[in-house]
mmCIF file of C-alpha atoms in Angstrom:
data_model
loop_
_atom_site.group_PDB
_atom_site.id
_atom_site.type_symbol
_atom_site.label_atom_id
_atom_site.label_comp_id
_atom_site.label_asym_id
_atom_site.label_seq_id
_atom_site.Cartn_x
_atom_site.Cartn_y
_atom_site.Cartn_z
ATOM 1 C CA MET O 12 -0.231 0.176 0.136
ATOM 2 C CA ALA O 13 1.652 3.123 -1.025
ATOM 3 C CA THR O 14 1.739 6.307 1.716
ATOM 4 C CA SER O 15 2.827 10.020 1.116
ATOM 5 C CA PRO O 16 4.768 11.759 3.590
ATOM 6 C CA LYS O 17 2.727 12.382 6.156
ATOM 7 C CA ASP O 18 0.958 8.628 6.178
ATOM 8 C CA ARG O 19 4.085 8.016 7.514
ATOM 9 C CA GLU O 20 4.221 10.448 10.204
ATOM 10 C CA HIS O 21 3.859 7.829 13.090
ATOM 11 C CA ILE O 22 0.458 8.595 15.524
ATOM 12 C CA ALA O 23 0.878 7.067 19.568
ATOM 13 C CA ALA O 24 -2.096 3.753 19.448
ATOM 14 C CA PRO O 25 -5.109 4.423 21.516
ATOM 15 C CA SER O 26 -4.368 3.569 25.170
ATOM 16 C CA ASP O 27 -8.253 3.672 26.093
ATOM 17 C CA TRP O 28 -11.356 3.773 24.529
ATOM 18 C CA GLN O 29 -11.265 7.735 24.676
ATOM 19 C CA GLY O 30 -7.887 7.834 22.778
ATOM 20 C CA TRP O 31 -9.912 5.749 20.063
ATOM 21 C CA GLN O 32 -12.641 8.452 20.168
ATOM 22 C CA ARG O 33 -9.741 10.802 19.480
ATOM 23 C CA TRP O 34 -8.340 8.265 17.228
ATOM 24 C CA VAL O 35 -11.730 7.663 15.030
ATOM 25 C CA GLU O 36 -12.933 11.857 14.995
ATOM 26 C CA ASP O 37 -10.568 12.506 11.968
ATOM 27 C CA VAL O 38 -11.584 9.024 9.582
ATOM 28 C CA ASP O 39 -13.709 9.623 7.016
ATOM 29 C CA TRP O 40 -15.366 6.341 7.417
ATOM 30 C CA SER O 41 -17.178 6.836 3.165
ATOM 31 C CA ASP O 42 -13.539 6.645 2.156
ATOM 32 C CA TRP O 43 -12.197 3.624 3.682
ATOM 33 C CA ARG O 44 -8.802 4.872 2.102
ATOM 34 C CA SER O 45 -8.516 7.733 5.612
ATOM 35 C CA TRP O 46 -9.351 4.045 7.933
ATOM 36 C CA LEU O 47 -6.234 2.691 6.322
ATOM 37 C CA ARG O 48 -4.066 5.771 6.586
ATOM 38 C CA ARG O 49 -4.927 5.849 9.921
ATOM 39 C CA VAL O 50 -3.858 2.546 10.356
ATOM 40 C CA ALA O 51 -1.035 2.733 8.919
ATOM 41 C CA SER O 52 0.917 5.770 10.311
ATOM 42 C CA THR O 53 -0.411 4.475 13.970
ATOM 43 C CA ASP O 54 2.356 3.310 15.845
ATOM 44 C CA TRP O 55 0.906 -0.271 17.450
ATOM 45 C CA ALA O 56 3.653 -1.799 18.732
ATOM 46 C CA ALA O 57 4.740 1.277 21.174
ATOM 47 C CA GLY O 58 1.505 1.563 22.347
ATOM 48 C CA VAL O 59 -0.875 -0.131 24.955
ATOM 49 C CA PRO O 60 -4.095 -1.944 23.876
ATOM 50 C CA ALA O 61 -7.149 -0.447 25.516
ATOM 51 C CA ASP O 62 -8.739 -2.552 28.232
ATOM 52 C CA ILE O 63 -12.742 -0.548 28.045
ATOM 53 C CA PRO O 64 -14.543 -1.366 24.597
ATOM 54 C CA TRP O 65 -15.718 1.438 23.097
ATOM 55 C CA PRO O 66 -19.234 2.609 25.241
ATOM 56 C CA ARG O 67 -22.498 2.767 23.585
ATOM 57 C CA ALA O 68 -22.714 5.693 21.552
ATOM 58 C CA PRO O 69 -24.755 8.395 22.689
ATOM 59 C CA GLU O 70 -28.414 8.558 22.020
ATOM 60 C CA THR O 71 -29.245 10.051 18.860
ATOM 61 C CA SER O 72 -31.289 10.017 16.310
ATOM 62 C CA ALA O 73 -32.769 6.784 13.980
ATOM 63 C CA VAL O 74 -31.055 5.713 11.524
ATOM 64 C CA GLY O 75 -33.677 4.733 8.156
ATOM 65 C CA LEU O 76 -32.579 1.963 6.106
ATOM 66 C CA THR O 77 -34.394 0.206 3.292
ATOM 67 C CA VAL O 78 -33.490 -3.402 2.063
ATOM 68 C CA ARG O 79 -34.577 -4.351 -1.252
ATOM 69 C CA ALA O 80 -35.132 -7.779 -2.726
ATOM 70 C CA TYR O 81 -35.369 -9.286 -6.318
ATOM 71 C CA GLU O 82 -35.452 -12.436 -8.224
ATOM 72 C CA GLU O 83 -33.416 -12.623 -11.453
ATOM 73 C CA ASP O 84 -31.800 -15.678 -12.872
ATOM 74 C CA GLU O 85 -29.729 -14.372 -15.647
ATOM 75 C CA PRO O 86 -28.203 -11.115 -15.438
ATOM 76 C CA GLY O 87 -30.847 -8.436 -17.014
ATOM 77 C CA ASP O 88 -32.667 -5.675 -15.846
ATOM 78 C CA ARG O 89 -32.615 -5.886 -12.317
ATOM 79 C CA VAL O 90 -29.133 -6.620 -11.860
ATOM 80 C CA ARG O 91 -28.575 -3.496 -14.419
ATOM 81 C CA GLU O 92 -30.606 -1.499 -12.046
ATOM 82 C CA GLN O 93 -29.055 -2.190 -9.300
ATOM 83 C CA LEU O 94 -25.216 -1.788 -11.039
ATOM 84 C CA ALA O 95 -26.815 1.516 -12.381
ATOM 85 C CA ALA O 96 -27.487 2.258 -8.475
ATOM 86 C CA THR O 97 -24.023 1.182 -7.357
ATOM 87 C CA TRP O 98 -21.019 1.811 -9.809
ATOM 88 C CA PRO O 99 -20.632 5.857 -9.679
ATOM 89 C CA ALA O 100 -20.622 5.516 -5.784
ATOM 90 C CA PHE O 101 -18.178 2.033 -5.682
ATOM 91 C CA HIS O 102 -16.284 3.567 -9.361
ATOM 92 C CA ARG O 103 -15.185 6.232 -7.264
ATOM 93 C CA TRP O 104 -13.825 3.914 -4.519
ATOM 94 C CA TRP O 105 -12.503 1.282 -6.576
ATOM 95 C CA ARG O 106 -10.089 4.329 -8.557
ATOM 96 C CA GLU O 107 -9.254 6.136 -5.797
ATOM 97 C CA GLY O 108 -8.586 3.410 -2.737
ATOM 98 C CA ALA O 109 -5.326 2.747 -1.434
ATOM 99 C CA ASN O 110 -2.868 -0.432 -3.068
ATOM 100 C CA THR O 111 -2.602 -0.912 -6.956
ATOM 101 C CA ARG O 112 -5.666 -1.614 -9.277
ATOM 102 C CA PRO O 113 -5.028 -4.664 -11.933
ATOM 103 C CA THR O 114 -5.911 -3.586 -16.044
ATOM 104 C CA THR O 115 -8.818 -5.968 -17.803
ATOM 105 C CA GLY O 116 -6.471 -8.445 -18.941
ATOM 106 C CA GLN O 117 -4.763 -8.935 -15.853
ATOM 107 C CA ALA O 118 -8.118 -9.125 -13.489
ATOM 108 C CA ARG O 119 -9.794 -11.716 -16.524
ATOM 109 C CA ALA O 120 -6.821 -13.933 -16.188
ATOM 110 C CA ARG O 121 -6.926 -14.568 -12.625
ATOM 111 C CA LEU O 122 -10.881 -14.798 -12.681
ATOM 112 C CA GLU O 123 -9.753 -17.738 -15.860
ATOM 113 C CA GLU O 124 -7.461 -19.432 -13.631
ATOM 114 C CA HIS O 125 -9.154 -19.489 -10.155
ATOM 115 C CA MET O 126 -12.769 -18.867 -10.663
ATOM 116 C CA PRO O 127 -13.701 -20.155 -14.182
ATOM 117 C CA GLU O 128 -17.189 -20.861 -13.975
ATOM 118 C CA LEU O 129 -17.962 -16.966 -13.578
ATOM 119 C CA VAL O 130 -16.935 -16.197 -16.508
ATOM 120 C CA PRO O 131 -19.229 -15.613 -18.629
ATOM 121 C CA THR O 132 -21.643 -14.121 -15.873
ATOM 122 C CA TRP O 133 -18.925 -11.900 -15.560
ATOM 123 C CA GLU O 134 -18.571 -10.768 -19.544
ATOM 124 C CA ARG O 135 -22.667 -10.243 -19.542
ATOM 125 C CA LEU O 136 -21.848 -8.015 -15.779
ATOM 126 C CA THR O 137 -19.526 -6.463 -17.535
ATOM 127 C CA THR O 138 -21.091 -4.919 -21.573
ATOM 128 C CA MET O 139 -23.990 -3.511 -18.254
ATOM 129 C CA ILE O 140 -21.511 -0.484 -17.657
ATOM 130 C CA PRO O 141 -20.931 0.776 -20.792
ATOM 131 C CA GLY O 142 -18.400 3.533 -20.913
ATOM 132 C CA SER O 143 -15.676 2.689 -18.452
ATOM 133 C CA CYS O 144 -12.287 1.259 -18.864
ATOM 134 C CA ASP O 145 -12.532 -0.113 -15.447
ATOM 135 C CA ALA O 146 -15.122 -1.932 -14.913
ATOM 136 C CA GLY O 147 -14.532 -5.684 -15.931
ATOM 137 C CA ALA O 148 -11.465 -5.487 -13.618
ATOM 138 C CA ALA O 149 -13.846 -3.458 -11.064
ATOM 139 C CA LEU O 150 -16.174 -6.426 -11.513
ATOM 140 C CA ALA O 151 -13.118 -9.492 -10.841
ATOM 141 C CA LEU O 152 -13.025 -7.638 -7.383
ATOM 142 C CA TRP O 153 -8.875 -8.814 -7.943
ATOM 143 C CA ASN O 154 -6.824 -6.733 -5.964
ATOM 144 C CA PRO O 155 -9.635 -3.997 -4.789
ATOM 145 C CA PRO O 156 -8.640 -1.337 -2.102
ATOM 146 C CA PRO O 157 -8.424 -2.623 1.807
ATOM 147 C CA PHE O 158 -11.711 -2.648 3.691
ATOM 148 C CA LEU O 159 -12.764 -3.641 6.865
ATOM 149 C CA THR O 160 -15.993 -4.872 8.874
ATOM 150 C CA GLY O 161 -16.608 -6.310 12.498
ATOM 151 C CA CYS O 162 -18.929 -9.247 11.929
ATOM 152 C CA SER O 163 -20.389 -12.419 14.047
ATOM 153 C CA GLN O 164 -21.408 -15.662 13.710
ATOM 154 C CA ALA O 165 -22.093 -19.209 14.423
ATOM 155 C CA ALA O 166 -22.837 -22.854 13.208
ATOM 156 C CA VAL O 167 -25.948 -24.136 15.466
ATOM 157 C CA VAL O 168 -27.461 -27.688 14.792
ATOM 158 C CA ASP O 169 -29.819 -27.623 17.649
ATOM 159 C CA GLY O 170 -33.270 -26.240 16.222
ATOM 160 C CA GLY O 171 -31.052 -26.167 13.063
ATOM 161 C CA PRO O 172 -28.851 -26.851 11.231
ATOM 162 C CA ALA O 173 -28.544 -22.809 11.068
ATOM 163 C CA LEU O 174 -26.258 -20.396 10.073
ATOM 164 C CA ILE O 175 -26.581 -17.427 12.051
ATOM 165 C CA ARG O 176 -24.255 -14.392 12.007
ATOM 166 C CA ASN O 177 -24.862 -10.151 12.922
ATOM 167 C CA TYR O 178 -23.523 -7.509 10.018
ATOM 168 C CA ASP O 179 -21.786 -4.533 11.301
ATOM 169 C CA TRP O 180 -20.813 -2.118 8.823
ATOM 170 C CA ASP O 181 -21.487 1.610 8.230
ATOM 171 C CA TYR O 182 -25.196 1.476 6.927
ATOM 172 C CA ARG O 183 -24.007 4.194 4.726
ATOM 173 C CA LEU O 184 -22.079 1.548 2.367
ATOM 174 C CA PHE O 185 -24.147 -0.728 3.071
ATOM 175 C CA ASP O 186 -26.312 -1.790 -0.718
ATOM 176 C CA GLY O 187 -28.784 -3.416 1.637
ATOM 177 C CA VAL O 188 -30.158 -6.304 -1.452
ATOM 178 C CA VAL O 189 -31.288 -9.488 -1.127
ATOM 179 C CA ALA O 190 -31.068 -11.733 -4.800
ATOM 180 C CA LYS O 191 -31.764 -14.918 -5.516
ATOM 181 C CA THR O 192 -29.870 -16.075 -8.988
ATOM 182 C CA ALA O 193 -29.176 -18.480 -11.164
ATOM 183 C CA TYR O 194 -25.718 -17.080 -13.142
ATOM 184 C CA THR O 195 -24.330 -20.677 -13.007
ATOM 185 C CA GLY O 196 -27.776 -23.195 -12.667
ATOM 186 C CA ARG O 197 -27.568 -23.243 -9.329
ATOM 187 C CA GLN O 198 -29.994 -21.187 -7.354
ATOM 188 C CA VAL O 199 -28.183 -19.263 -4.792
ATOM 189 C CA LEU O 200 -29.506 -16.518 -2.279
ATOM 190 C CA GLY O 201 -27.621 -13.820 -0.738
ATOM 191 C CA MET O 202 -27.167 -10.541 0.591
ATOM 192 C CA LEU O 203 -25.326 -8.594 -1.948
ATOM 193 C CA ASP O 204 -21.700 -6.711 -1.668
ATOM 194 C CA CYS O 205 -19.305 -5.139 -4.068
ATOM 195 C CA LEU O 206 -21.799 -5.028 -7.456
ATOM 196 C CA TRP O 207 -22.281 -8.763 -7.534
ATOM 197 C CA GLY O 208 -20.233 -10.766 -4.656
ATOM 198 C CA LEU O 209 -22.228 -11.969 -1.833
ATOM 199 C CA LEU O 210 -21.317 -11.285 2.025
ATOM 200 C CA ASP O 211 -23.743 -14.589 3.450
ATOM 201 C CA GLY O 212 -26.075 -16.929 1.517
ATOM 202 C CA VAL O 213 -27.532 -20.623 1.018
ATOM 203 C CA ASN O 214 -27.908 -22.604 -2.199
ATOM 204 C CA ASP O 215 -30.286 -24.889 -3.181
ATOM 205 C CA ALA O 216 -27.167 -27.797 -2.580
ATOM 206 C CA GLY O 217 -27.876 -27.513 1.189
ATOM 207 C CA LEU O 218 -25.328 -25.185 1.489
ATOM 208 C CA ALA O 219 -25.340 -21.931 4.122
ATOM 209 C CA VAL O 220 -21.904 -19.273 4.162
ATOM 210 C CA SER O 221 -20.789 -16.174 5.636
ATOM 211 C CA LEU O 222 -18.154 -13.972 6.788
ATOM 212 C CA THR O 223 -15.938 -12.396 9.557
ATOM 213 C CA PHE O 224 -12.582 -9.769 8.790
ATOM 214 C CA GLY O 225 -10.476 -11.793 10.223
ATOM 215 C CA GLY O 226 -8.653 -9.017 11.853
ATOM 216 C CA ARG O 227 -5.654 -8.903 10.568
ATOM 217 C CA PRO O 228 -4.570 -5.450 8.506
ATOM 218 C CA GLU O 229 -2.123 -7.520 6.101
ATOM 219 C CA VAL O 230 -3.113 -6.530 2.001
ATOM 220 C CA GLY O 231 -1.601 -8.791 -1.233
ATOM 221 C CA ASP O 232 -2.513 -10.241 -3.858
ATOM 222 C CA GLY O 233 -6.151 -11.753 -4.039
ATOM 223 C CA PHE O 234 -9.865 -10.950 -4.795
ATOM 224 C CA GLY O 235 -12.451 -9.483 -2.326
ATOM 225 C CA ILE O 236 -14.137 -11.978 -0.580
ATOM 226 C CA PRO O 237 -17.535 -11.047 -1.496
ATOM 227 C CA LEU O 238 -16.995 -12.147 -4.650
ATOM 228 C CA VAL O 239 -15.398 -15.577 -3.471
ATOM 229 C CA ILE O 240 -18.354 -16.055 -1.248
ATOM 230 C CA ARG O 241 -20.468 -16.270 -4.435
ATOM 231 C CA TYR O 242 -17.887 -18.844 -6.055
ATOM 232 C CA VAL O 243 -18.677 -21.219 -2.803
ATOM 233 C CA LEU O 244 -22.298 -21.214 -3.360
ATOM 234 C CA GLU O 245 -22.129 -21.507 -7.376
ATOM 235 C CA VAL O 246 -20.384 -24.364 -7.099
ATOM 236 C CA CYS O 247 -19.938 -26.318 -4.202
ATOM 237 C CA GLY O 248 -22.828 -28.312 -2.694
ATOM 238 C CA THR O 249 -20.837 -29.619 0.495
ATOM 239 C CA VAL O 250 -18.978 -28.394 3.923
ATOM 240 C CA GLU O 251 -16.038 -30.379 1.829
ATOM 241 C CA GLU O 252 -16.480 -28.937 -1.271
ATOM 242 C CA ALA O 253 -16.577 -25.270 0.058
ATOM 243 C CA VAL O 254 -13.161 -26.230 2.288
ATOM 244 C CA GLN O 255 -11.869 -27.575 -1.386
ATOM 245 C CA VAL O 256 -12.173 -24.055 -2.504
ATOM 246 C CA LEU O 257 -11.291 -21.569 -0.234
ATOM 247 C CA ARG O 258 -8.071 -24.008 0.458
ATOM 248 C CA ARG O 259 -6.939 -22.734 -3.261
ATOM 249 C CA VAL O 260 -8.313 -19.659 -4.682
ATOM 250 C CA PRO O 261 -6.359 -16.195 -3.116
ATOM 251 C CA VAL O 262 -8.342 -13.288 -0.899
ATOM 252 C CA HIS O 263 -6.697 -9.899 -0.856
ATOM 253 C CA MET O 264 -7.228 -9.757 3.131
ATOM 254 C CA SER O 265 -7.686 -11.682 6.084
ATOM 255 C CA TYR O 266 -11.231 -13.465 6.626
ATOM 256 C CA ASN O 267 -13.116 -16.069 8.653
ATOM 257 C CA VAL O 268 -15.510 -18.171 6.477
ATOM 258 C CA THR O 269 -18.069 -20.542 8.070
ATOM 259 C CA ALA O 270 -20.126 -23.230 5.824
ATOM 260 C CA LEU O 271 -22.987 -25.644 7.271
ATOM 261 C CA ASP O 272 -24.315 -27.904 4.747
ATOM 262 C CA ARG O 273 -27.925 -29.314 5.202
ATOM 263 C CA SER O 274 -26.043 -32.649 6.873
ATOM 264 C CA GLY O 275 -25.294 -30.026 9.740
ATOM 265 C CA ARG O 276 -22.053 -30.220 9.143
ATOM 266 C CA TRP O 277 -19.850 -27.088 9.325
ATOM 267 C CA ALA O 278 -16.372 -25.802 9.035
ATOM 268 C CA THR O 279 -15.135 -22.764 9.342
ATOM 269 C CA VAL O 280 -11.599 -21.426 7.455
ATOM 270 C CA TYR O 281 -9.185 -19.093 8.040
ATOM 271 C CA VAL O 282 -7.654 -17.119 4.893
ATOM 272 C CA ALA O 283 -5.482 -14.348 4.533
ATOM 273 C CA PRO O 284 -3.216 -13.110 1.477
ATOM 274 C CA ASP O 285 0.062 -14.134 3.494
ATOM 275 C CA ARG O 286 -0.276 -17.305 4.855
ATOM 276 C CA PRO O 287 -1.620 -20.937 3.631
ATOM 277 C CA PRO O 288 -5.125 -21.105 4.616
ATOM 278 C CA ARG O 289 -6.620 -22.604 8.020
ATOM 279 C CA VAL O 290 -9.365 -25.247 8.359
ATOM 280 C CA THR O 291 -10.837 -25.450 11.940
ATOM 281 C CA ASP O 292 -14.034 -26.799 13.694
ATOM 282 C CA ARG O 293 -14.691 -23.736 14.985
ATOM 283 C CA ALA O 294 -18.641 -23.367 14.999
ATOM 284 C CA VAL O 295 -18.362 -19.631 16.398
ATOM 285 C CA THR O 296 -16.082 -16.790 14.619
ATOM 286 C CA THR O 297 -15.877 -13.277 15.129
ATOM 287 C CA ASN O 298 -12.768 -11.304 14.045
ATOM 288 C CA HIS O 299 -9.912 -13.050 14.731
ATOM 289 C CA GLN O 300 -7.976 -15.816 13.324
ATOM 290 C CA GLY O 301 -8.380 -18.247 16.589
ATOM 291 C CA SER O 302 -5.869 -16.456 18.640
ATOM 292 C CA VAL O 303 -5.721 -12.170 18.472
ATOM 293 C CA GLU O 304 -2.674 -10.413 16.416
ATOM 294 C CA TRP O 305 -4.115 -7.293 16.395
ATOM 295 C CA ALA O 306 -4.723 -5.926 19.445
ATOM 296 C CA PRO O 307 -5.941 -2.340 19.220
ATOM 297 C CA TYR O 308 -8.731 -3.750 16.697
ATOM 298 C CA ALA O 309 -10.096 -6.606 18.405
ATOM 299 C CA THR O 310 -10.278 -4.034 21.771
ATOM 300 C CA ALA O 311 -11.756 -1.593 19.937
ATOM 301 C CA ILE O 312 -14.372 -4.021 18.130
ATOM 302 C CA ARG O 313 -15.333 -6.636 21.401
ATOM 303 C CA SER O 314 -13.939 -9.440 18.832
ATOM 304 C CA VAL O 315 -13.206 -11.781 21.847
ATOM 305 C CA GLU O 316 -15.744 -10.469 24.328
ATOM 306 C CA ARG O 317 -18.536 -10.987 21.224
ATOM 307 C CA GLU O 318 -16.679 -14.863 20.827
ATOM 308 C CA ARG O 319 -16.831 -15.707 24.233
ATOM 309 C CA ARG O 320 -21.099 -14.853 24.250
ATOM 310 C CA LEU O 321 -21.100 -17.055 21.171
ATOM 311 C CA GLU O 322 -19.295 -19.898 22.908
ATOM 312 C CA GLU O 323 -20.735 -19.503 26.171
ATOM 313 C CA LEU O 324 -24.365 -19.765 24.884
ATOM 314 C CA LEU O 325 -23.584 -23.052 22.985
ATOM 315 C CA ALA O 326 -21.867 -24.903 25.490
ATOM 316 C CA HIS O 327 -25.643 -23.969 27.971
ATOM 317 C CA GLY O 328 -27.594 -25.540 25.477
ATOM 318 C CA ALA O 329 -28.472 -22.544 23.248
ATOM 319 C CA GLY O 330 -30.485 -23.331 20.039
ATOM 320 C CA VAL O 331 -31.530 -21.276 17.019
ATOM 321 C CA SER O 332 -33.618 -19.185 18.870
ATOM 322 C CA GLY O 333 -31.165 -18.318 21.777
ATOM 323 C CA ILE O 334 -29.256 -17.515 18.888
ATOM 324 C CA ILE O 335 -30.645 -15.309 17.395
ATOM 325 C CA GLU O 336 -32.342 -13.311 20.472
ATOM 326 C CA ALA O 337 -28.689 -12.817 21.743
ATOM 327 C CA CYS O 338 -27.546 -11.134 18.386
ATOM 328 C CA LEU O 339 -30.099 -8.515 19.130
ATOM 329 C CA ARG O 340 -28.563 -7.569 22.209
ATOM 330 C CA GLN O 341 -25.182 -6.483 23.353
ATOM 331 C CA PRO O 342 -22.455 -7.305 23.522
ATOM 332 C CA LEU O 343 -23.157 -9.235 19.947
ATOM 333 C CA TYR O 344 -25.477 -6.145 18.488
ATOM 334 C CA ALA O 345 -23.438 -2.969 17.856
ATOM 335 C CA SER O 346 -25.126 0.109 18.047
ATOM 336 C CA ARG O 347 -23.046 2.501 17.190
ATOM 337 C CA PHE O 348 -24.501 2.636 13.976
ATOM 338 C CA HIS O 349 -23.761 7.548 13.282
ATOM 339 C CA GLN O 350 -20.051 6.569 13.907
ATOM 340 C CA GLY O 351 -19.668 3.953 11.210
ATOM 341 C CA PHE O 352 -20.600 1.267 12.987
ATOM 342 C CA GLY O 353 -23.831 -0.995 14.209
ATOM 343 C CA THR O 354 -25.101 -4.419 13.240
ATOM 344 C CA LEU O 355 -27.239 -3.761 9.699
ATOM 345 C CA TYR O 356 -28.576 -7.004 9.891
ATOM 346 C CA THR O 357 -28.935 -11.068 11.682
ATOM 347 C CA ALA O 358 -29.307 -13.446 9.432
ATOM 348 C CA GLU O 359 -30.418 -16.450 9.955
ATOM 349 C CA TYR O 360 -30.083 -19.248 6.959
ATOM 350 C CA ARG O 361 -31.311 -22.714 7.280
ATOM 351 C CA PRO O 362 -29.592 -24.742 4.223
ATOM 352 C CA ALA O 363 -31.148 -27.874 3.973
ATOM 353 C CA ASP O 364 -35.070 -25.710 3.502
ATOM 354 C CA GLY O 365 -33.399 -22.912 1.764
ATOM 355 C CA ILE O 366 -34.202 -20.057 4.144
ATOM 356 C CA ALA O 367 -32.691 -17.027 4.834
ATOM 357 C CA ARG O 368 -34.195 -15.009 7.640
ATOM 358 C CA TYR O 369 -32.879 -11.401 8.465
ATOM 359 C CA HIS O 370 -34.062 -9.899 12.539
ATOM 360 C CA TRP O 371 -33.758 -6.459 13.616
ATOM 361 C CA PRO O 372 -34.658 -6.078 17.063
ATOM 362 C CA GLN O 373 -37.998 -4.951 16.248
ATOM 363 C CA CYS O 374 -38.557 -7.115 12.598
ATOM 364 C CA SER O 375 -37.942 -10.364 10.937
ATOM 365 C CA TRP O 376 -38.239 -10.954 7.230
ATOM 366 C CA GLU O 377 -38.153 -14.195 5.354
ATOM 367 C CA GLN O 378 -37.204 -15.005 1.614
ATOM 368 C CA SER O 379 -36.788 -18.559 0.670
ATOM 369 C CA LEU O 380 -35.569 -19.809 -2.904
ATOM 370 C CA ASN O 381 -38.724 -21.020 -3.271
ATOM 371 C CA ASN O 382 -40.624 -18.160 -2.260
ATOM 372 C CA ILE O 383 -38.638 -15.238 -3.140
ATOM 373 C CA LYS O 384 -40.612 -12.065 -2.176
ATOM 374 C CA PRO O 385 -39.510 -8.924 -4.909
ATOM 375 C CA ASP O 386 -40.459 -6.079 -1.854
ATOM 376 C CA SER O 387 -38.300 -4.111 0.381
ATOM 377 C CA ILE O 388 -38.831 -2.892 4.421
ATOM 378 C CA GLN O 389 -38.274 -0.346 5.678
ATOM 379 C CA LEU O 390 -36.304 -0.142 9.132
ATOM 380 C CA GLN O 391 -35.349 2.619 11.967
ATOM 381 C CA LEU O 392 -32.059 0.954 13.226
ATOM 382 C CA GLY O 393 -31.302 2.559 16.404
ATOM 383 C CA THR O 394 -34.544 2.437 18.328
ATOM 384 C CA PRO O 395 -35.842 0.646 21.142
#
């Protein structure tokens, strides 16, 4: 990642939660370059990790959020509309982000090498963004700018199997679209991100997959994780097949990917750009890969605390309903919406039934592979 002389002026790492508040004050949450520059300029080695997490955000006005759903087997008018709505902002992020962007030819070569089944769809989508020489490279999501999220997830067998996850992110950067597609012939239902990638989802073979950030700042050559999640759901039907794909497809940052299939088998794979993937039988993952490697970040977003809470619930026999209820309360539920870190949804994926339920404190919304509802839901986040 290239840095300017100003970026290289090191500042002290935060030592308490007030310090973290000051640390993020000048971060432009609509531009992750600002976050990455601050990360790169902070002297983490000299700092003392904060032992007090961010406090609950002061009461402020509610945040309005709309989540939509659509169904379209082949790329057509619905995804064209989605691209038209998201491309301008995504394109700015793509062009102006840290690290170096590939050419379309370079991106295509990597897509053909690692995820060839997606190439026909990628070609069709590229034609839907006319007049931009960056469209093909951006849609391939090879070496995108760095980005960081929160998130918690758990594979739950009691009352399931179900894959349950909280998605913690800045609502201003959230697409808020659930899509059912069949781009490679297999039906896939999930939450869109990065134009046509997925944050999480379920397919008609009985496989559910979701991701969390792995809690490491390293950036390398690889794909943005949303397209990898899309690919796993397009070509895999079991946990074993998903693990094989995750072992071989390179990623540009560290992520934890949990896969759960209709038989109740699960695996969590720690993927990274600078070391081999590690396959685990962990049913729970938050924002570190087994052990904490970036202590200031993990402390700030309460990664260990959230992981322990989920593990305690499962150890005491909590089933699907109990885990969902806990995901809608602190410490699992993040409420700093105006500061760019809030739980935007809790997803419940049922791989045996092809069902996706999205939960918020005030309501739930169900979609399924057999009955997609092409409508929208209006939400007010941050309200009692």
